[in-house]
Tab-separated table of C-alpha atoms in Angstrom:
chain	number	residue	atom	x	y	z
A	30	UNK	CA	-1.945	-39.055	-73.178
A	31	UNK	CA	-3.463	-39.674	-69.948
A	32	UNK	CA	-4.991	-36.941	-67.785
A	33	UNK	CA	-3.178	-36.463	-64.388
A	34	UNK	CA	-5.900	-38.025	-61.627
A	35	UNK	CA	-7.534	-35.043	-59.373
A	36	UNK	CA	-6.464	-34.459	-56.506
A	37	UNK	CA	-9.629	-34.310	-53.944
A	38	UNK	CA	-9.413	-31.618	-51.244
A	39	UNK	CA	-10.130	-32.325	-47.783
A	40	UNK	CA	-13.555	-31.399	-46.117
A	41	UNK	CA	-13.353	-28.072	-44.765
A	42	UNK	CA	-16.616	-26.713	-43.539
A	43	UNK	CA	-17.972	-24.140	-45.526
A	44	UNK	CA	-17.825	-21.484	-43.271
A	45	UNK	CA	-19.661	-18.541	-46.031
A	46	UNK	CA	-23.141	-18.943	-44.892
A	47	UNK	CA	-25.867	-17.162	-46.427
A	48	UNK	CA	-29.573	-16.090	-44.776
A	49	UNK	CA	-31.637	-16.658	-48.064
A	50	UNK	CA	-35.682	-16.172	-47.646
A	51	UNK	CA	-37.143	-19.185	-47.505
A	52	UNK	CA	-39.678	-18.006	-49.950
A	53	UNK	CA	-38.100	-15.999	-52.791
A	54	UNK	CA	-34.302	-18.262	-52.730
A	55	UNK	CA	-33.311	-15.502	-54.282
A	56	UNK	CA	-29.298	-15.732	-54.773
A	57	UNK	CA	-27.940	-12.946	-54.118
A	58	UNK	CA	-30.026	-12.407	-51.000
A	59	UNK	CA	-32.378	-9.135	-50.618
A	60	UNK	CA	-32.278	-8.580	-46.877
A	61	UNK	CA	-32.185	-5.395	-44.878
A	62	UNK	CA	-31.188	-5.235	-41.247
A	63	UNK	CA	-33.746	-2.584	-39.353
A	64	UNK	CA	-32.000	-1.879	-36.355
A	65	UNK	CA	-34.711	0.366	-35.260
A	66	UNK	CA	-37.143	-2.388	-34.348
A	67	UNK	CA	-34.437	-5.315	-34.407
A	68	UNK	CA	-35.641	-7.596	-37.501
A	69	UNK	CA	-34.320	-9.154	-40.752
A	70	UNK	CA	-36.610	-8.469	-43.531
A	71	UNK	CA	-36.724	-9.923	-46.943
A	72	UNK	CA	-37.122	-6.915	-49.124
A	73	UNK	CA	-39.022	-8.730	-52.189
A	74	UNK	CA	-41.751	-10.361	-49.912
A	75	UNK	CA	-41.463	-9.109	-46.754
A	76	UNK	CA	-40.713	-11.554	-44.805
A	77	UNK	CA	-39.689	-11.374	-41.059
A	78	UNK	CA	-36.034	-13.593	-41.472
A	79	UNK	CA	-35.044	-12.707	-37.816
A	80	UNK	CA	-36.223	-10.772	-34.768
A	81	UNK	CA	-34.089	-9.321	-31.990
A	82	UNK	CA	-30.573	-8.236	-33.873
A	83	UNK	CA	-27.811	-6.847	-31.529
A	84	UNK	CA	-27.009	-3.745	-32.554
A	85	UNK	CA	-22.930	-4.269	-33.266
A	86	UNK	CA	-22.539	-0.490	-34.736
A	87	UNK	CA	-20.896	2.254	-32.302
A	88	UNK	CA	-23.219	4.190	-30.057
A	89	UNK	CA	-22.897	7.587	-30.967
A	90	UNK	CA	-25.962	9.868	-29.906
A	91	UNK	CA	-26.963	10.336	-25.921
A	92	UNK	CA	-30.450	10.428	-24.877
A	93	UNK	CA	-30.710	13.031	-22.557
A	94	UNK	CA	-32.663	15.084	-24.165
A	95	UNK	CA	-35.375	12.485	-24.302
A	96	UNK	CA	-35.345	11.672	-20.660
A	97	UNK	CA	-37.731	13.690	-18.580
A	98	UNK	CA	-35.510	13.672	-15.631
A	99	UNK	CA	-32.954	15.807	-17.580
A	100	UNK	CA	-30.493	12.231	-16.811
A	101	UNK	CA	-28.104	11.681	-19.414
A	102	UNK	CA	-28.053	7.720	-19.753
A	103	UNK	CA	-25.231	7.256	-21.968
A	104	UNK	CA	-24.020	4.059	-22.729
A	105	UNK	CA	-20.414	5.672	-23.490
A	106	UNK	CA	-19.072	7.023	-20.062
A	107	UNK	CA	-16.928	10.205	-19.269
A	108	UNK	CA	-13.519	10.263	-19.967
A	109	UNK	CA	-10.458	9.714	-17.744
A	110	UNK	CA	-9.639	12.651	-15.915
A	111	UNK	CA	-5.723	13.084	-15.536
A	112	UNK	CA	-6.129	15.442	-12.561
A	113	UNK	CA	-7.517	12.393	-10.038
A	114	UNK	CA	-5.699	9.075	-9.699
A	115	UNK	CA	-6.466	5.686	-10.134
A	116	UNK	CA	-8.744	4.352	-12.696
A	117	UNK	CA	-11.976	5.848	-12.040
A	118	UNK	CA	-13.840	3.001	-13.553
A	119	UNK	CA	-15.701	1.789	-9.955
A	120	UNK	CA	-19.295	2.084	-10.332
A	121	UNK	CA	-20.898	4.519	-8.152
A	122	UNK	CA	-24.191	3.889	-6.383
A	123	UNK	CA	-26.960	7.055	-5.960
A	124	UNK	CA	-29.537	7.190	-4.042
A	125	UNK	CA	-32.018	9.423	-5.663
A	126	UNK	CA	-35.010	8.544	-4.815
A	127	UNK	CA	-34.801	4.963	-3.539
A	128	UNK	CA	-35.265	5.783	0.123
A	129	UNK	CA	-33.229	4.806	2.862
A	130	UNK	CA	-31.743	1.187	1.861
A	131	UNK	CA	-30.284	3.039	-0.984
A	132	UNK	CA	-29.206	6.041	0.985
A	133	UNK	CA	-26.990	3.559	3.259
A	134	UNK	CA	-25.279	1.638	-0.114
A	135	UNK	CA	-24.375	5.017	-0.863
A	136	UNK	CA	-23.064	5.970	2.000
A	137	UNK	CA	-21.253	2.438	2.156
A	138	UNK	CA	-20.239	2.528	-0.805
A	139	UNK	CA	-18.231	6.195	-0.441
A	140	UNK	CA	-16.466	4.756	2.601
A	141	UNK	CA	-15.302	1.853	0.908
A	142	UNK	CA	-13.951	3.679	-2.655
A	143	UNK	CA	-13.558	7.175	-1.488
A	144	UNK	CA	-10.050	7.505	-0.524
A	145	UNK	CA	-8.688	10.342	1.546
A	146	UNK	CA	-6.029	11.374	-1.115
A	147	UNK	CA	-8.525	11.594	-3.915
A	148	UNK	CA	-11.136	13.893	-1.363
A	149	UNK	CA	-8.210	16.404	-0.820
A	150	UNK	CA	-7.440	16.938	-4.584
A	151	UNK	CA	-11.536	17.144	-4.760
A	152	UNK	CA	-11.517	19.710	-2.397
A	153	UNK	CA	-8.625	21.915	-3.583
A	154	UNK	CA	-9.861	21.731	-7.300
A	155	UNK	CA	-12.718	23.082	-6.170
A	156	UNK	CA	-11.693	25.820	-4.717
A	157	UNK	CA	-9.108	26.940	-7.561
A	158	UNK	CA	-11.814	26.702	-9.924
A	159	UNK	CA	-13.837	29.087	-7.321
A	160	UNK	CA	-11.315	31.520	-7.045
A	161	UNK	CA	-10.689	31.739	-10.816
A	162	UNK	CA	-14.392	32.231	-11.874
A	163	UNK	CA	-14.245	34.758	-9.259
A	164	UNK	CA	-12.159	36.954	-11.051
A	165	UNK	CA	-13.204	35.616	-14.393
A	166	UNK	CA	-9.696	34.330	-14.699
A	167	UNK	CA	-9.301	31.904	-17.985
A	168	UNK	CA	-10.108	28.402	-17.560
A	169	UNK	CA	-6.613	27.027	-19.007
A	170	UNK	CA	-4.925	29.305	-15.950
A	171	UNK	CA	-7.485	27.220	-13.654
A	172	UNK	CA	-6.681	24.162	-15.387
A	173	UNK	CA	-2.757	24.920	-15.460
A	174	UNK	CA	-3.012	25.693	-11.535
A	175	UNK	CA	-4.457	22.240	-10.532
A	176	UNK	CA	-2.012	20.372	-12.550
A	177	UNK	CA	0.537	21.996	-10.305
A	178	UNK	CA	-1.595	21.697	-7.082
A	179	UNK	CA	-1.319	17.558	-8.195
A	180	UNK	CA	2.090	17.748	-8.787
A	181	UNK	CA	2.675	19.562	-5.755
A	182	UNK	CA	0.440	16.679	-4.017
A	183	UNK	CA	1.514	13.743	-5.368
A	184	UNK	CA	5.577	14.463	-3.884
A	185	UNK	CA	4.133	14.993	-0.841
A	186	UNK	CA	5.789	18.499	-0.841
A	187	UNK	CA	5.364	21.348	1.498
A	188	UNK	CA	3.165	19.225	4.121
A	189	UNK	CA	3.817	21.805	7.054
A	190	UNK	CA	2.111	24.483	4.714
A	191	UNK	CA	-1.573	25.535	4.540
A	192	UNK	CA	-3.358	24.134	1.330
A	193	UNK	CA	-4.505	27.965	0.984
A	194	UNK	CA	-0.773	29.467	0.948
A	195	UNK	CA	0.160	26.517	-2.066
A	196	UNK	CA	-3.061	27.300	-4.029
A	197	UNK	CA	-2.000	30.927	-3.867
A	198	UNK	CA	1.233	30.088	-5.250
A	199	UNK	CA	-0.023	27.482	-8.008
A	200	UNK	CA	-2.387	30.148	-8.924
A	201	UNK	CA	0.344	32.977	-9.081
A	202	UNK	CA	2.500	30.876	-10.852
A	203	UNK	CA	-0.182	29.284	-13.400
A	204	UNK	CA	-0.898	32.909	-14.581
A	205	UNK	CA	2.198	33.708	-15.397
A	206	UNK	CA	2.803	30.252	-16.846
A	207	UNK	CA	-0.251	31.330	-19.287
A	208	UNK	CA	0.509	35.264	-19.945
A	209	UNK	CA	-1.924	36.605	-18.138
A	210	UNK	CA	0.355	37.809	-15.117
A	211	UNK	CA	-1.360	38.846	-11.820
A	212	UNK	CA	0.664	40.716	-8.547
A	213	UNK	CA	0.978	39.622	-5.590
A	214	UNK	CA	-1.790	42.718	-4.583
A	215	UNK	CA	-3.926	41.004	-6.773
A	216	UNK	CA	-3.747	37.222	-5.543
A	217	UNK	CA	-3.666	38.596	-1.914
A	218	UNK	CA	-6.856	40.108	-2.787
A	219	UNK	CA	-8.197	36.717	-4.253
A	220	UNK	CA	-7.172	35.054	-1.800
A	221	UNK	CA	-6.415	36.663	1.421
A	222	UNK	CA	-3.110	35.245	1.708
A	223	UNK	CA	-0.400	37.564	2.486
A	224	UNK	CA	1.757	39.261	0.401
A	225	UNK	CA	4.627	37.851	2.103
A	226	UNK	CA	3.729	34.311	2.577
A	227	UNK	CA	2.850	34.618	-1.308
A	228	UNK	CA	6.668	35.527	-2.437
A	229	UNK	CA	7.870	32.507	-0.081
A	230	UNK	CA	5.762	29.791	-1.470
A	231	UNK	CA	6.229	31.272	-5.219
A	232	UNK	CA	10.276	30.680	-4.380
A	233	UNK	CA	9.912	27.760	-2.789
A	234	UNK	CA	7.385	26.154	-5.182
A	235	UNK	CA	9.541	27.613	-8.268
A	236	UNK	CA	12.714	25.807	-6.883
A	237	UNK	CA	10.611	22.190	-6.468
A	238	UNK	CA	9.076	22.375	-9.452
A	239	UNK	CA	12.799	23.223	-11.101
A	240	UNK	CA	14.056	20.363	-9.476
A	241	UNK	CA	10.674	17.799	-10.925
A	242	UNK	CA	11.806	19.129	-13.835
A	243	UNK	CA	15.494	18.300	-13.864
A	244	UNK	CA	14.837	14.583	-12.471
A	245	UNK	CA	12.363	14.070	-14.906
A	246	UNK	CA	14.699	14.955	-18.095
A	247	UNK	CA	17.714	13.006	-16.159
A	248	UNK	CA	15.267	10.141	-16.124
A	249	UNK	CA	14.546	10.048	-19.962
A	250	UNK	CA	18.273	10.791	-21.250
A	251	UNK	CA	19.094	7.535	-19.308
A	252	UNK	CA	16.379	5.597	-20.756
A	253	UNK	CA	18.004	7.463	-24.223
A	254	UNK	CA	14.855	9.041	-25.140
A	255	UNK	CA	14.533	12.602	-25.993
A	256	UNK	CA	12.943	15.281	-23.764
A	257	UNK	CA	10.086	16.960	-24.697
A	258	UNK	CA	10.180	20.433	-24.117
A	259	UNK	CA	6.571	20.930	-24.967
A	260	UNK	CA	6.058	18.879	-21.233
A	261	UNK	CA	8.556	20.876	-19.332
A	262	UNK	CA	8.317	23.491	-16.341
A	263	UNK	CA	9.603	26.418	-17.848
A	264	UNK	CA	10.860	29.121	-15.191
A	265	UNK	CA	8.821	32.057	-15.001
A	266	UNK	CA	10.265	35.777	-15.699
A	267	UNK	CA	9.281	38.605	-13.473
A	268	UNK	CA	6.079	40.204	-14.319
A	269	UNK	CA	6.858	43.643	-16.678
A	270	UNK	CA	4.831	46.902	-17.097
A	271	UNK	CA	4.376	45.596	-20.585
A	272	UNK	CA	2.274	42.329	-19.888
A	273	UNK	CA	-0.004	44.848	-17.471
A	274	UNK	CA	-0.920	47.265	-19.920
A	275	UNK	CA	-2.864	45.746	-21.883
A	276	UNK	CA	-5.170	44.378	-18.955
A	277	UNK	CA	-5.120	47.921	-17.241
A	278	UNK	CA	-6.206	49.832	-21.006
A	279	UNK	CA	-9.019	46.780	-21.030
A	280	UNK	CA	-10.773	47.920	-17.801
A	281	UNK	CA	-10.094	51.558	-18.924
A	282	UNK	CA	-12.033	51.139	-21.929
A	283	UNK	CA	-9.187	52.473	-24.146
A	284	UNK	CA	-8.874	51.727	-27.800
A	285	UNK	CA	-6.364	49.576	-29.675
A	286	UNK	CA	-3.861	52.040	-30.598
A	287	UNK	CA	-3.500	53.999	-27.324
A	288	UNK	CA	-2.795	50.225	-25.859
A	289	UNK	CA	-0.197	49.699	-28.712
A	290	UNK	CA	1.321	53.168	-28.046
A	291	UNK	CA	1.113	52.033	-24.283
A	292	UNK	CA	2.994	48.863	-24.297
A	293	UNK	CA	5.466	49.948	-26.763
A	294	UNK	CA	6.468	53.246	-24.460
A	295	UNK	CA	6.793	50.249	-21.745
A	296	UNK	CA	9.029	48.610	-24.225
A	297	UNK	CA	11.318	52.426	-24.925
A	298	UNK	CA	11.782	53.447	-21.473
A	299	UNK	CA	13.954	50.601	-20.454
A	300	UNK	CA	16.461	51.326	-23.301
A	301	UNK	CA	16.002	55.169	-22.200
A	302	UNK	CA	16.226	54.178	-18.474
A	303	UNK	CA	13.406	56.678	-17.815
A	304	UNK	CA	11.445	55.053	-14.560
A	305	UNK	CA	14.465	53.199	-13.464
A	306	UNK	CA	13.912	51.041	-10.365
A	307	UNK	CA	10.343	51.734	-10.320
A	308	UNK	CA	7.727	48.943	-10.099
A	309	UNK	CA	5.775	47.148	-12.795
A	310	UNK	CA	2.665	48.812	-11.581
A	311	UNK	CA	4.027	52.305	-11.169
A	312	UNK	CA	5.428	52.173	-14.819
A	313	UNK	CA	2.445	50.546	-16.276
A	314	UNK	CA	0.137	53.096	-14.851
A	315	UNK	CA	2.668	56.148	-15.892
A	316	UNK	CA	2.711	55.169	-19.382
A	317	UNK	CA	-1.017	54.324	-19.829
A	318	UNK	CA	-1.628	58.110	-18.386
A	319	UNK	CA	1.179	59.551	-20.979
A	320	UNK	CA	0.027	57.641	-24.105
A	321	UNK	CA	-4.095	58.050	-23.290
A	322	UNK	CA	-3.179	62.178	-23.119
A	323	UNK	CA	-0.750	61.683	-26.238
A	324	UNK	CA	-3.491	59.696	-28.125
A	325	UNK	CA	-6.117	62.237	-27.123
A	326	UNK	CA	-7.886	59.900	-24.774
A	327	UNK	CA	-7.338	61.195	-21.500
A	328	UNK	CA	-7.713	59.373	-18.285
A	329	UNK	CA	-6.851	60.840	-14.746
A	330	UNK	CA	-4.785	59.859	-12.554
A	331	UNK	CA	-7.536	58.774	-10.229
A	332	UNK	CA	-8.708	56.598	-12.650
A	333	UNK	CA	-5.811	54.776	-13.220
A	334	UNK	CA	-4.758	54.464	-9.800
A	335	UNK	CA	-8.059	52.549	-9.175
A	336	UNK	CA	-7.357	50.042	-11.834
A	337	UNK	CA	-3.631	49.736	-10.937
A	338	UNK	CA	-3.796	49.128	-7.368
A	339	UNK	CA	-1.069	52.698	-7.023
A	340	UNK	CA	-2.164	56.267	-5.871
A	341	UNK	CA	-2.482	58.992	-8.214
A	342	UNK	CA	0.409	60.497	-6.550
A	343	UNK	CA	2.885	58.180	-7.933
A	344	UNK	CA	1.810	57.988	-11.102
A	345	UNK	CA	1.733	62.047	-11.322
A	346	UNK	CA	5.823	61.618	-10.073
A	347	UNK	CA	6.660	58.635	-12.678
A	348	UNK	CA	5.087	60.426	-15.709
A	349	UNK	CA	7.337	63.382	-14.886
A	350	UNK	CA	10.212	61.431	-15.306
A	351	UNK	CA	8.647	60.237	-18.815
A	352	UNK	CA	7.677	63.953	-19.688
A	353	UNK	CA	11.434	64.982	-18.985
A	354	UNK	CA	12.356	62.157	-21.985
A	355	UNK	CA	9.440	62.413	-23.803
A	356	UNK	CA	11.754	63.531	-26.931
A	357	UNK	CA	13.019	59.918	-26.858
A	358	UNK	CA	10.242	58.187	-26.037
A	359	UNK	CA	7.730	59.454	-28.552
A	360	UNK	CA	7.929	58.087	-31.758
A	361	UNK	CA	6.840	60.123	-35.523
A	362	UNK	CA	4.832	57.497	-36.134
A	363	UNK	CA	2.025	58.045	-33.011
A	364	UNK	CA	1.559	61.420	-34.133
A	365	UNK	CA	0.544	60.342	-37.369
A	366	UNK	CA	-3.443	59.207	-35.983
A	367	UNK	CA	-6.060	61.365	-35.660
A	368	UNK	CA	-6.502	63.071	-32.048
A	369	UNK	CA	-2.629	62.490	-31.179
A	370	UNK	CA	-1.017	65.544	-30.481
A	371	UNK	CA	2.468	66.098	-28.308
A	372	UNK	CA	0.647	69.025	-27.024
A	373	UNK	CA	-1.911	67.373	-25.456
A	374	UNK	CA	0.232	65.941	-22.434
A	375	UNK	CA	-0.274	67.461	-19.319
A	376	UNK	CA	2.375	70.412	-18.217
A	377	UNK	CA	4.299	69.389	-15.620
């Protein structure tokens, strides 16, 4: 029986090349790659196969610690910041030390790139980020308040208003965004801006930002997606004498438990209705001076008043109202630590 002719392939070239040292011919090939000084060595003999490799790995380490000029040279870039717009990939030219021709292409170079838009945001960044450190405010309150500032920018919203009266606002309404609620008192302080001007740009801003909000979810349900409501503007609540407490016992240098006992006689008296009608800062301050005598950690009423922004006389005429209930308010379970004692509070 005959055997079935071969079929002959047709010529493909042989694409599987192999660097062999032209001495050894050793098959497999020993040959390292030394990126370090860019050759292709023949480990048995030692001969140089190739000189100048490109380096095809990812660049991972920066070499500003090797630069004298304390540059950082990185061959990676910064990344994208979302706050600024565009693409921020132009090059930018500095003039260092290169005298005056280099001087001019800088200055060139910012009239021709630098928009007017992107100089503004600059501008009001900066001085967010100013005012925050100032008060050693947290940076994702800082970061929270630009991102409104932008939004507030990029609608072209509230032109007729001064960029200090909507970074008051931003600010306000960042820190309540991130639980760390500050007054009005307190931003006017920060920022000079009035305390009225303040409540109409916090309404005003609430209502627009609301509204972003809203169009943005209409916007996806059309497109039949599903809204995120990790990347929604939720509406913020009125600041309570329970979110202040725990700043206000921080300054005072009070412990853990009177803080606790604090905030939860914050939480008691509006189910009692003791302090009815009174503000956040009145109440706050009243209970911090009735739990840090009930704990046996007293603080006046002077000293509270400074940290409160509220004079001692109001807080003296708010913890009589909690002294009246105090049979209500107290709980068992306060008495139970060392130091706490009912009649430690202050006669009225």
């Amino acid at each position: 029986m005959s055997k079935p002719d071969r079929v002959e392939e047709p010529w493909r070239e042989n694409l599987n090349l192999q660097i062999i040292c032209k001495d050894c011919k050793e098959i497999p090939p020993n040959i390292t790659e030394e990126f370090s000084s860019g050759d292709m060595v023949c480990n048995t003999c030692g001969l140089v196969l190739g000189d100048r490799i490109v380096d095809t790995r990812s660049e991972w380490r920066t070499f500003s610690n090797d630069d004298q000029n304390n540059d950082d040279p990185s061959r990676v870039g910064d990344a994208a910041n979302p706050l600024l717009n565009g693409s921020q990939l132009q090059t930018s030219i500095a003039f260092g030390d290169g005298g005056a021709k280099a001087r001019e292409l800088h200055r060139a170079q910012n009239k021709v790139t630098h928009d007017k838009g992107t100089k503004t945001l600059l501008a009001a960044y900066k001085e967010i980020g100013a005012l925050c450190d100032a008060w050693h405010i947290p940076k994702n309150v800082s970061d929270t308040a630009k991102h409104l500032f932008k939004m507030v920018n990029d609608a072209g919203a509230f032109r007729g208003k001064s960029q200090d009266v909507v970074i008051a606002g931003c600010i306000f309404i960042a820190c309540r965004q991130c639980h760390v609620p500050r007054t009005f008192r307190e931003i006017f302080a920060l920022t000079k801006v009035s305390k009225k001007e303040i409540g109409r740009i916090f309404k005003s801003l609430e209502k627009f930002f609301a509204a972003q909000n809203q169009a943005k979810a209409d916007t996806v349900l059309q497109a039949g997606g599903i809204v995120n409501p990790n990347d929604s503007y939720n509406t913020t609540t009125s600041t309570n004498a329970h979110e202040l407490c725990i700043r206000y016992c921080s300054q005072l240098s009070l412990n853990q438990k009177t803080t606790m006992v604090s905030q939860q006689l914050a939480d008691k008296m509006s189910t009692v209705g003791a302090l009815a009608g009174r503000s956040p800062l009145s109440a706050a301050a009243a209970c911090i001076y009735f739990a840090s005598h009930l704990m046996g950690y007293p603080r006046t009423a002077k000293e509270i008043s400074l940290v409160a922004g509220v004079s001692d006389g109001t807080i003296r005429t708010s913890y009589k109202l909690l002294e009246v209930e105090k049979d209500k308010l107290i709980d068992p379970a306060w008495l139970q630590v060392e130091k706490a004692d009912i009649n430690n509070l202050p006669k009225v």
